[in-house]
Amino acid sequence: MSRFIINGGNELHGSVKIQGAKNAVLPLFAASILTEDKVIIENVPNLIDVHNMSQILMALGVEVVRYGNLAEISATKLKSHEIHNKLAKELRSSIFLLGSILARQQYAKVAYPGGCDIGLRPIDIHIKGLRELNVRIVERAGYIYCDATKMHGAEINLDYPSVGATENVMLAAVRAKGNTIIRNAACEPEILDLQNFLNAMGAKISGAGTSTIKIEGVEVLNGTTYQAMPDRIVAGTFAIAVAMAGGEVKLTSARAGDLNSLLSKLNKTSCHIAFDNDTITIKAKENRYAVENIATQPYPGFPTDLQAPMMALQAVSDGICIMTENVFENRFRHVNELKKMGADITTHGRTAVIKGVPRLTGSEVDAQDLRGGAALVLAGLNAQGTTTINDIFHIDRGYENLEGALKSIGADITRVQ
Ligand code: EPZ
C-alpha cells in the first residue's frame, strides 16, 4: 500500500492552483444523465471518487470520456436504472444518482450505500423527500426500489439541511410535473454550483445557496459546457498547511467567499490573509494562537470537512481549543494518530479538548479517512523529524496529487509505493 514520507520543518513559499471541487463535480456528473445531449464539464479533478462515479455512470450505459481535467458525458444510450451493491459501496455518494435516474427513467433500483469511516450515513431524509414528490419507494433486502411514474412537484421541508438529500430532491424535481419548493435546504456552495449547471441545461431553479430552493419542472434539458467551482476544502487545507509550516503561499483559482468561517479564524490567530476574486494569499504569522471554540455546522458555519485539518493546527497553537463535531458522529479517528505525534488532545463524545504544544514529533501513523489523512500530512509538515503516513488511498479520494502540489511550494514529501 502507498504511503507518504514527510521530513518536517520546511516553510512553504510559492503558489498553488486549487483543483475543481470533488463535492460539486460528483452531483454534476449525476445531473449529466438528465439530458440525452453531450455535456462537457471542465475543472474535473483526477480523484478516486470521481473515477468511481464515472464507473457507475458507464455501468448505466453512459459514455464518459476524460481528457485531463475535462469530462465529456453522453447519456444518449442510458440503458439501466440499477446501481449494484459493489459500486454503491465504493462510492456512497452515488445515492444522489437516485434522483437523476428517476427523473430520466421513472424507475430505479439502488443498493443501500451503507455507512463509511465517519458515520452511519443514513439516507432517511433522501427517502422522505422523494416520497413527498410522490415517488413510490420500497426498501427490501439491501436495495431501494423506486417508481416515479406518478412523480410530481411538492412543497418539501427537510428535517435537516442534508447536502445529499437537497441534491437528490433537486435532481428528481427538475423534470417533474409542476413546481417544487425545498425548505430547510442545505446552503453549501456546491448546491449553487448544481443549480447553475442545471439552469445552463435549461432548468428553472432559484434560491440555491439559501435555505429555500424553488424548482419549476421542465420537460427537456439540453447539453451544456460548464466549469465546476474550485474546491473550498482543498483550499482550506492548503491555508492551514501554511499556518502550520510557516511561509507565504498564493492559492490561485480559489474563492475566498466560500471559506469565510475558516479564514476569519486564521486571520485572528495565525495568518495574514489577503484575497481578490480568484486568489487567496496566506502569510503565516510568527506566533500561532489557539482558536478558543470551534463547532462544525452546516454552511456557512465551520465546515466539518475542515475539522481534522484545523485540529492539527490547534495541536500546535498556543492555548486551548474546544472543538465540537456536530455533523458526523465518528469523525475523531485522526485524534489517536495525532497523539502518536505528540499532540495533547482529549475527547469526550463529540467534543475534543486540544492543548497546543510548540511542535509535533515525526512518527509512523495511519490515515483513517479522507480529511483525517490530510490532517496527518499537515502535522508531518510541522513535525520535528520524519513522518510516515500509511493508507494514503484515503487521501487520494479527495486531493489530486497532494504531494506534487506541496513539493512545488517547498515541502519535503515523497509518495512511496
Ligand atoms: C456531503 O455529504 C459531502 N459529500 C461531505 O463531504 C460533507 O462532509 C457533508 O456533505 C456535509 O457538508 C459530498 O458532497 C459527496 P449530509 P452528505 O447529508 O451529503 C445526516 C468529504 O470529506 N443525514 O449533509 O452525506 C448524516 O448522517 C465528505 O468530502 C441523515 O441523518 O452530508 C450526517 O450526520 C465527507 N439522514 C448529517 O446528516 C440523511 O438522509 C450531514 O449529512 C442524510 C444525512
PDB file of C-alpha atoms in Angstrom, residues 192-380:
ATOM      1  CA  LEU A 192     -25.451  26.681  -6.005  1.00  0.00           C
ATOM      2  CA  ASP A 193     -22.988  25.133  -8.477  1.00  0.00           C
ATOM      3  CA  LEU A 194     -25.533  22.369  -9.175  1.00  0.00           C
ATOM      4  CA  GLN A 195     -28.311  24.959  -9.699  1.00  0.00           C
ATOM      5  CA  ASN A 196     -26.106  26.944 -12.117  1.00  0.00           C
ATOM      6  CA  PHE A 197     -25.258  23.775 -14.033  1.00  0.00           C
ATOM      7  CA  LEU A 198     -28.890  22.633 -14.276  1.00  0.00           C
ATOM      8  CA  ASN A 199     -30.039  26.115 -15.336  1.00  0.00           C
ATOM      9  CA  ALA A 200     -27.340  26.094 -18.044  1.00  0.00           C
ATOM     10  CA  MET A 201     -29.064  22.903 -19.266  1.00  0.00           C
ATOM     11  CA  GLY A 202     -32.432  24.701 -19.368  1.00  0.00           C
ATOM     12  CA  ALA A 203     -33.763  24.103 -15.878  1.00  0.00           C
ATOM     13  CA  LYS A 204     -35.668  26.767 -13.941  1.00  0.00           C
ATOM     14  CA  ILE A 205     -34.252  26.737 -10.404  1.00  0.00           C
ATOM     15  CA  SER A 206     -33.722  29.617  -7.974  1.00  0.00           C
ATOM     16  CA  GLY A 207     -32.699  30.083  -4.347  1.00  0.00           C
ATOM     17  CA  ALA A 208     -29.760  27.663  -4.145  1.00  0.00           C
ATOM     18  CA  GLY A 209     -27.276  28.925  -1.552  1.00  0.00           C
ATOM     19  CA  THR A 210     -30.220  29.844   0.682  1.00  0.00           C
ATOM     20  CA  SER A 211     -32.438  27.509   2.716  1.00  0.00           C
ATOM     21  CA  THR A 212     -35.354  27.787   0.264  1.00  0.00           C
ATOM     22  CA  ILE A 213     -34.954  26.444  -3.267  1.00  0.00           C
ATOM     23  CA  LYS A 214     -37.664  26.776  -5.937  1.00  0.00           C
ATOM     24  CA  ILE A 215     -37.796  24.412  -8.910  1.00  0.00           C
ATOM     25  CA  GLU A 216     -40.160  24.749 -11.896  1.00  0.00           C
ATOM     26  CA  GLY A 217     -40.348  21.330 -13.559  1.00  0.00           C
ATOM     27  CA  VAL A 218     -39.363  21.284 -17.259  1.00  0.00           C
ATOM     28  CA  GLU A 219     -39.869  18.641 -19.963  1.00  0.00           C
ATOM     29  CA  VAL A 220     -36.426  18.641 -21.542  1.00  0.00           C
ATOM     30  CA  LEU A 221     -32.868  19.512 -20.563  1.00  0.00           C
ATOM     31  CA  ASN A 222     -30.108  20.172 -23.091  1.00  0.00           C
ATOM     32  CA  GLY A 223     -26.361  19.659 -23.257  1.00  0.00           C
ATOM     33  CA  THR A 224     -24.006  22.355 -21.978  1.00  0.00           C
ATOM     34  CA  THR A 225     -20.368  23.126 -21.212  1.00  0.00           C
ATOM     35  CA  TYR A 226     -19.744  24.044 -17.605  1.00  0.00           C
ATOM     36  CA  GLN A 227     -16.748  24.763 -15.353  1.00  0.00           C
ATOM     37  CA  ALA A 228     -17.028  23.273 -11.881  1.00  0.00           C
ATOM     38  CA  MET A 229     -16.303  25.533  -8.883  1.00  0.00           C
ATOM     39  CA  PRO A 230     -12.945  25.341  -7.065  1.00  0.00           C
ATOM     40  CA  ASP A 231     -12.629  23.008  -4.093  1.00  0.00           C
ATOM     41  CA  ARG A 232     -13.087  25.095  -0.934  1.00  0.00           C
ATOM     42  CA  ILE A 233     -11.978  22.235   1.331  1.00  0.00           C
ATOM     43  CA  VAL A 234      -8.726  21.715  -0.587  1.00  0.00           C
ATOM     44  CA  ALA A 235      -8.112  25.485  -0.495  1.00  0.00           C
ATOM     45  CA  GLY A 236      -8.782  25.490   3.257  1.00  0.00           C
ATOM     46  CA  THR A 237      -6.416  22.548   3.717  1.00  0.00           C
ATOM     47  CA  PHE A 238      -3.594  24.446   1.984  1.00  0.00           C
ATOM     48  CA  ALA A 239      -4.303  27.587   4.022  1.00  0.00           C
ATOM     49  CA  ILE A 240      -3.957  25.573   7.229  1.00  0.00           C
ATOM     50  CA  ALA A 241      -0.767  23.964   5.857  1.00  0.00           C
ATOM     51  CA  VAL A 242       0.828  27.420   5.599  1.00  0.00           C
ATOM     52  CA  ALA A 243      -0.275  28.281   9.139  1.00  0.00           C
ATOM     53  CA  MET A 244       1.408  25.089  10.402  1.00  0.00           C
ATOM     54  CA  ALA A 245       4.602  25.092   8.343  1.00  0.00           C
ATOM     55  CA  GLY A 246       5.172  28.843   8.058  1.00  0.00           C
ATOM     56  CA  GLY A 247       5.830  30.838   4.881  1.00  0.00           C
ATOM     57  CA  GLU A 248       3.673  32.641   2.327  1.00  0.00           C
ATOM     58  CA  VAL A 249       1.615  30.962  -0.416  1.00  0.00           C
ATOM     59  CA  LYS A 250      -0.790  32.244  -3.066  1.00  0.00           C
ATOM     60  CA  LEU A 251      -3.764  29.949  -3.766  1.00  0.00           C
ATOM     61  CA  THR A 252      -4.962  30.569  -7.342  1.00  0.00           C
ATOM     62  CA  SER A 253      -8.402  29.591  -8.704  1.00  0.00           C
ATOM     63  CA  ALA A 254      -9.640  29.817  -5.109  1.00  0.00           C
ATOM     64  CA  ARG A 255     -12.810  31.548  -3.899  1.00  0.00           C
ATOM     65  CA  ALA A 256     -12.285  33.224  -0.510  1.00  0.00           C
ATOM     66  CA  GLY A 257     -16.047  33.805  -0.217  1.00  0.00           C
ATOM     67  CA  ASP A 258     -16.568  30.050   0.223  1.00  0.00           C
ATOM     68  CA  LEU A 259     -14.192  29.979   3.219  1.00  0.00           C
ATOM     69  CA  ASN A 260     -15.212  32.915   5.430  1.00  0.00           C
ATOM     70  CA  SER A 261     -15.648  30.788   8.563  1.00  0.00           C
ATOM     71  CA  LEU A 262     -12.100  29.374   8.271  1.00  0.00           C
ATOM     72  CA  LEU A 263     -10.283  32.473   7.017  1.00  0.00           C
ATOM     73  CA  SER A 264     -11.729  34.689   9.768  1.00  0.00           C
ATOM     74  CA  LYS A 265     -10.353  32.283  12.402  1.00  0.00           C
ATOM     75  CA  LEU A 266      -6.930  32.014  10.740  1.00  0.00           C
ATOM     76  CA  ASN A 267      -6.751  35.793  10.383  1.00  0.00           C
ATOM     77  CA  LYS A 268      -7.303  36.268  14.120  1.00  0.00           C
ATOM     78  CA  THR A 269      -4.819  33.637  15.307  1.00  0.00           C
ATOM     79  CA  SER A 270      -2.127  32.549  12.880  1.00  0.00           C
ATOM     80  CA  CYS A 271      -2.064  34.156   9.424  1.00  0.00           C
ATOM     81  CA  HIS A 272      -2.239  37.388   7.454  1.00  0.00           C
ATOM     82  CA  ILE A 273      -4.809  36.826   4.679  1.00  0.00           C
ATOM     83  CA  ALA A 274      -5.398  38.825   1.513  1.00  0.00           C
ATOM     84  CA  PHE A 275      -7.690  37.910  -1.361  1.00  0.00           C
ATOM     85  CA  ASP A 276      -9.285  39.071  -4.597  1.00  0.00           C
ATOM     86  CA  ASN A 277     -11.939  37.365  -6.713  1.00  0.00           C
ATOM     87  CA  ASP A 278      -9.969  34.215  -7.503  1.00  0.00           C
ATOM     88  CA  THR A 279      -6.835  34.133  -5.351  1.00  0.00           C
ATOM     89  CA  ILE A 280      -6.138  33.890  -1.625  1.00  0.00           C
ATOM     90  CA  THR A 281      -2.706  34.823  -0.228  1.00  0.00           C
ATOM     91  CA  ILE A 282      -1.827  33.257   3.131  1.00  0.00           C
ATOM     92  CA  LYS A 283       1.169  34.525   5.120  1.00  0.00           C
ATOM     93  CA  ALA A 284       1.951  32.747   8.376  1.00  0.00           C
ATOM     94  CA  LYS A 285       2.457  34.939  11.451  1.00  0.00           C
ATOM     95  CA  GLU A 286       5.415  34.401  13.767  1.00  0.00           C
ATOM     96  CA  ASN A 287       3.148  33.021  16.515  1.00  0.00           C
ATOM     97  CA  ARG A 288       0.106  30.762  16.377  1.00  0.00           C
ATOM     98  CA  TYR A 289      -2.645  31.187  18.974  1.00  0.00           C
ATOM     99  CA  ALA A 290      -5.456  28.750  19.691  1.00  0.00           C
ATOM    100  CA  VAL A 291      -8.987  29.401  18.455  1.00  0.00           C
ATOM    101  CA  GLU A 292     -10.873  29.021  21.752  1.00  0.00           C
ATOM    102  CA  ASN A 293     -14.023  27.397  20.346  1.00  0.00           C
ATOM    103  CA  ILE A 294     -14.732  25.652  17.049  1.00  0.00           C
ATOM    104  CA  ALA A 295     -18.052  23.917  16.360  1.00  0.00           C
ATOM    105  CA  THR A 296     -18.764  22.357  12.964  1.00  0.00           C
ATOM    106  CA  GLN A 297     -22.075  23.340  11.404  1.00  0.00           C
ATOM    107  CA  PRO A 298     -23.839  23.215   8.050  1.00  0.00           C
ATOM    108  CA  TYR A 299     -22.733  26.028   5.694  1.00  0.00           C
ATOM    109  CA  PRO A 300     -21.990  28.890   6.321  1.00  0.00           C
ATOM    110  CA  GLY A 301     -20.809  27.535   9.686  1.00  0.00           C
ATOM    111  CA  PHE A 302     -17.367  25.987  10.174  1.00  0.00           C
ATOM    112  CA  PRO A 303     -17.194  23.054   7.701  1.00  0.00           C
ATOM    113  CA  THR A 304     -16.976  19.541   9.124  1.00  0.00           C
ATOM    114  CA  ASP A 305     -14.588  18.636   6.286  1.00  0.00           C
ATOM    115  CA  LEU A 306     -12.002  21.058   7.747  1.00  0.00           C
ATOM    116  CA  GLN A 307     -12.421  19.865  11.335  1.00  0.00           C
ATOM    117  CA  ALA A 308      -9.494  17.420  11.168  1.00  0.00           C
ATOM    118  CA  PRO A 309      -7.046  19.759   9.371  1.00  0.00           C
ATOM    119  CA  MET A 310      -7.998  22.534  11.835  1.00  0.00           C
ATOM    120  CA  MET A 311      -7.435  20.185  14.771  1.00  0.00           C
ATOM    121  CA  ALA A 312      -3.888  19.579  13.528  1.00  0.00           C
ATOM    122  CA  LEU A 313      -3.309  23.348  13.559  1.00  0.00           C
ATOM    123  CA  GLN A 314      -4.788  23.745  17.052  1.00  0.00           C
ATOM    124  CA  ALA A 315      -2.458  20.963  18.236  1.00  0.00           C
ATOM    125  CA  VAL A 316       0.493  23.346  17.625  1.00  0.00           C
ATOM    126  CA  SER A 317      -1.204  26.623  18.600  1.00  0.00           C
ATOM    127  CA  ASP A 318      -0.544  28.376  21.898  1.00  0.00           C
ATOM    128  CA  GLY A 319      -3.529  27.873  24.232  1.00  0.00           C
ATOM    129  CA  ILE A 320      -6.548  25.560  24.478  1.00  0.00           C
ATOM    130  CA  CYS A 321      -9.162  24.882  21.788  1.00  0.00           C
ATOM    131  CA  ILE A 322     -12.532  23.249  22.465  1.00  0.00           C
ATOM    132  CA  MET A 323     -13.665  21.622  19.232  1.00  0.00           C
ATOM    133  CA  THR A 324     -17.138  20.116  18.715  1.00  0.00           C
ATOM    134  CA  GLU A 325     -18.071  17.933  15.744  1.00  0.00           C
ATOM    135  CA  ASN A 326     -21.812  18.468  15.274  1.00  0.00           C
ATOM    136  CA  VAL A 327     -22.262  16.957  11.805  1.00  0.00           C
ATOM    137  CA  PHE A 328     -20.878  13.388  11.821  1.00  0.00           C
ATOM    138  CA  GLU A 329     -20.835  11.001  14.763  1.00  0.00           C
ATOM    139  CA  ASN A 330     -17.471   9.328  14.182  1.00  0.00           C
ATOM    140  CA  ARG A 331     -15.126  11.988  12.882  1.00  0.00           C
ATOM    141  CA  PHE A 332     -12.348  11.985  15.502  1.00  0.00           C
ATOM    142  CA  ARG A 333     -10.436   8.985  14.147  1.00  0.00           C
ATOM    143  CA  HIS A 334      -7.389  11.164  13.476  1.00  0.00           C
ATOM    144  CA  VAL A 335      -7.055  12.056  17.207  1.00  0.00           C
ATOM    145  CA  ASN A 336      -5.100   8.953  18.213  1.00  0.00           C
ATOM    146  CA  GLU A 337      -2.826   9.341  15.183  1.00  0.00           C
ATOM    147  CA  LEU A 338      -2.095  12.988  16.085  1.00  0.00           C
ATOM    148  CA  LYS A 339      -1.394  11.887  19.671  1.00  0.00           C
ATOM    149  CA  LYS A 340       1.258   9.462  18.345  1.00  0.00           C
ATOM    150  CA  MET A 341       2.973  12.652  17.068  1.00  0.00           C
ATOM    151  CA  GLY A 342       2.865  14.310  20.481  1.00  0.00           C
ATOM    152  CA  ALA A 343      -0.441  16.178  20.269  1.00  0.00           C
ATOM    153  CA  ASP A 344      -2.233  16.777  23.595  1.00  0.00           C
ATOM    154  CA  ILE A 345      -5.887  16.004  22.816  1.00  0.00           C
ATOM    155  CA  THR A 346      -8.664  14.503  24.922  1.00  0.00           C
ATOM    156  CA  THR A 347     -12.105  13.666  23.556  1.00  0.00           C
ATOM    157  CA  HIS A 348     -15.493  13.384  25.281  1.00  0.00           C
ATOM    158  CA  GLY A 349     -18.120  12.183  22.800  1.00  0.00           C
ATOM    159  CA  ARG A 350     -18.278  14.775  20.016  1.00  0.00           C
ATOM    160  CA  THR A 351     -16.037  17.277  21.845  1.00  0.00           C
ATOM    161  CA  ALA A 352     -12.238  17.413  21.727  1.00  0.00           C
ATOM    162  CA  VAL A 353     -10.045  19.496  24.044  1.00  0.00           C
ATOM    163  CA  ILE A 354      -6.770  20.381  22.310  1.00  0.00           C
ATOM    164  CA  LYS A 355      -3.889  21.823  24.344  1.00  0.00           C
ATOM    165  CA  GLY A 356      -1.331  23.304  21.966  1.00  0.00           C
ATOM    166  CA  VAL A 357       2.295  22.127  22.049  1.00  0.00           C
ATOM    167  CA  PRO A 358       5.156  24.072  20.370  1.00  0.00           C
ATOM    168  CA  ARG A 359       5.841  21.412  17.747  1.00  0.00           C
ATOM    169  CA  LEU A 360       4.873  17.823  16.873  1.00  0.00           C
ATOM    170  CA  THR A 361       7.276  14.904  16.539  1.00  0.00           C
ATOM    171  CA  GLY A 362       7.636  12.777  13.410  1.00  0.00           C
ATOM    172  CA  SER A 363       6.146   9.285  13.742  1.00  0.00           C
ATOM    173  CA  GLU A 364       4.570   6.421  11.792  1.00  0.00           C
ATOM    174  CA  VAL A 365       0.799   6.980  11.547  1.00  0.00           C
ATOM    175  CA  ASP A 366      -2.171   5.551   9.616  1.00  0.00           C
ATOM    176  CA  ALA A 367      -4.705   7.590   7.655  1.00  0.00           C
ATOM    177  CA  GLN A 368      -8.190   6.547   8.822  1.00  0.00           C
ATOM    178  CA  ASP A 369     -10.312   8.582   6.398  1.00  0.00           C
ATOM    179  CA  LEU A 370     -10.055  11.318   3.768  1.00  0.00           C
ATOM    180  CA  ARG A 371      -9.866  14.513   5.829  1.00  0.00           C
ATOM    181  CA  GLY A 372      -8.193  12.875   8.819  1.00  0.00           C
ATOM    182  CA  GLY A 373      -5.477  11.669   6.459  1.00  0.00           C
ATOM    183  CA  ALA A 374      -4.995  15.216   5.164  1.00  0.00           C
ATOM    184  CA  ALA A 375      -4.653  16.396   8.770  1.00  0.00           C
ATOM    185  CA  LEU A 376      -1.769  13.939   9.290  1.00  0.00           C
ATOM    186  CA  VAL A 377       0.027  15.363   6.232  1.00  0.00           C
ATOM    187  CA  LEU A 378      -0.244  18.861   7.727  1.00  0.00           C
ATOM    188  CA  ALA A 379       1.045  17.543  11.039  1.00  0.00           C
ATOM    189  CA  GLY A 380       4.017  15.975   9.238  1.00  0.00           C
TER     190      GLY A 380
END
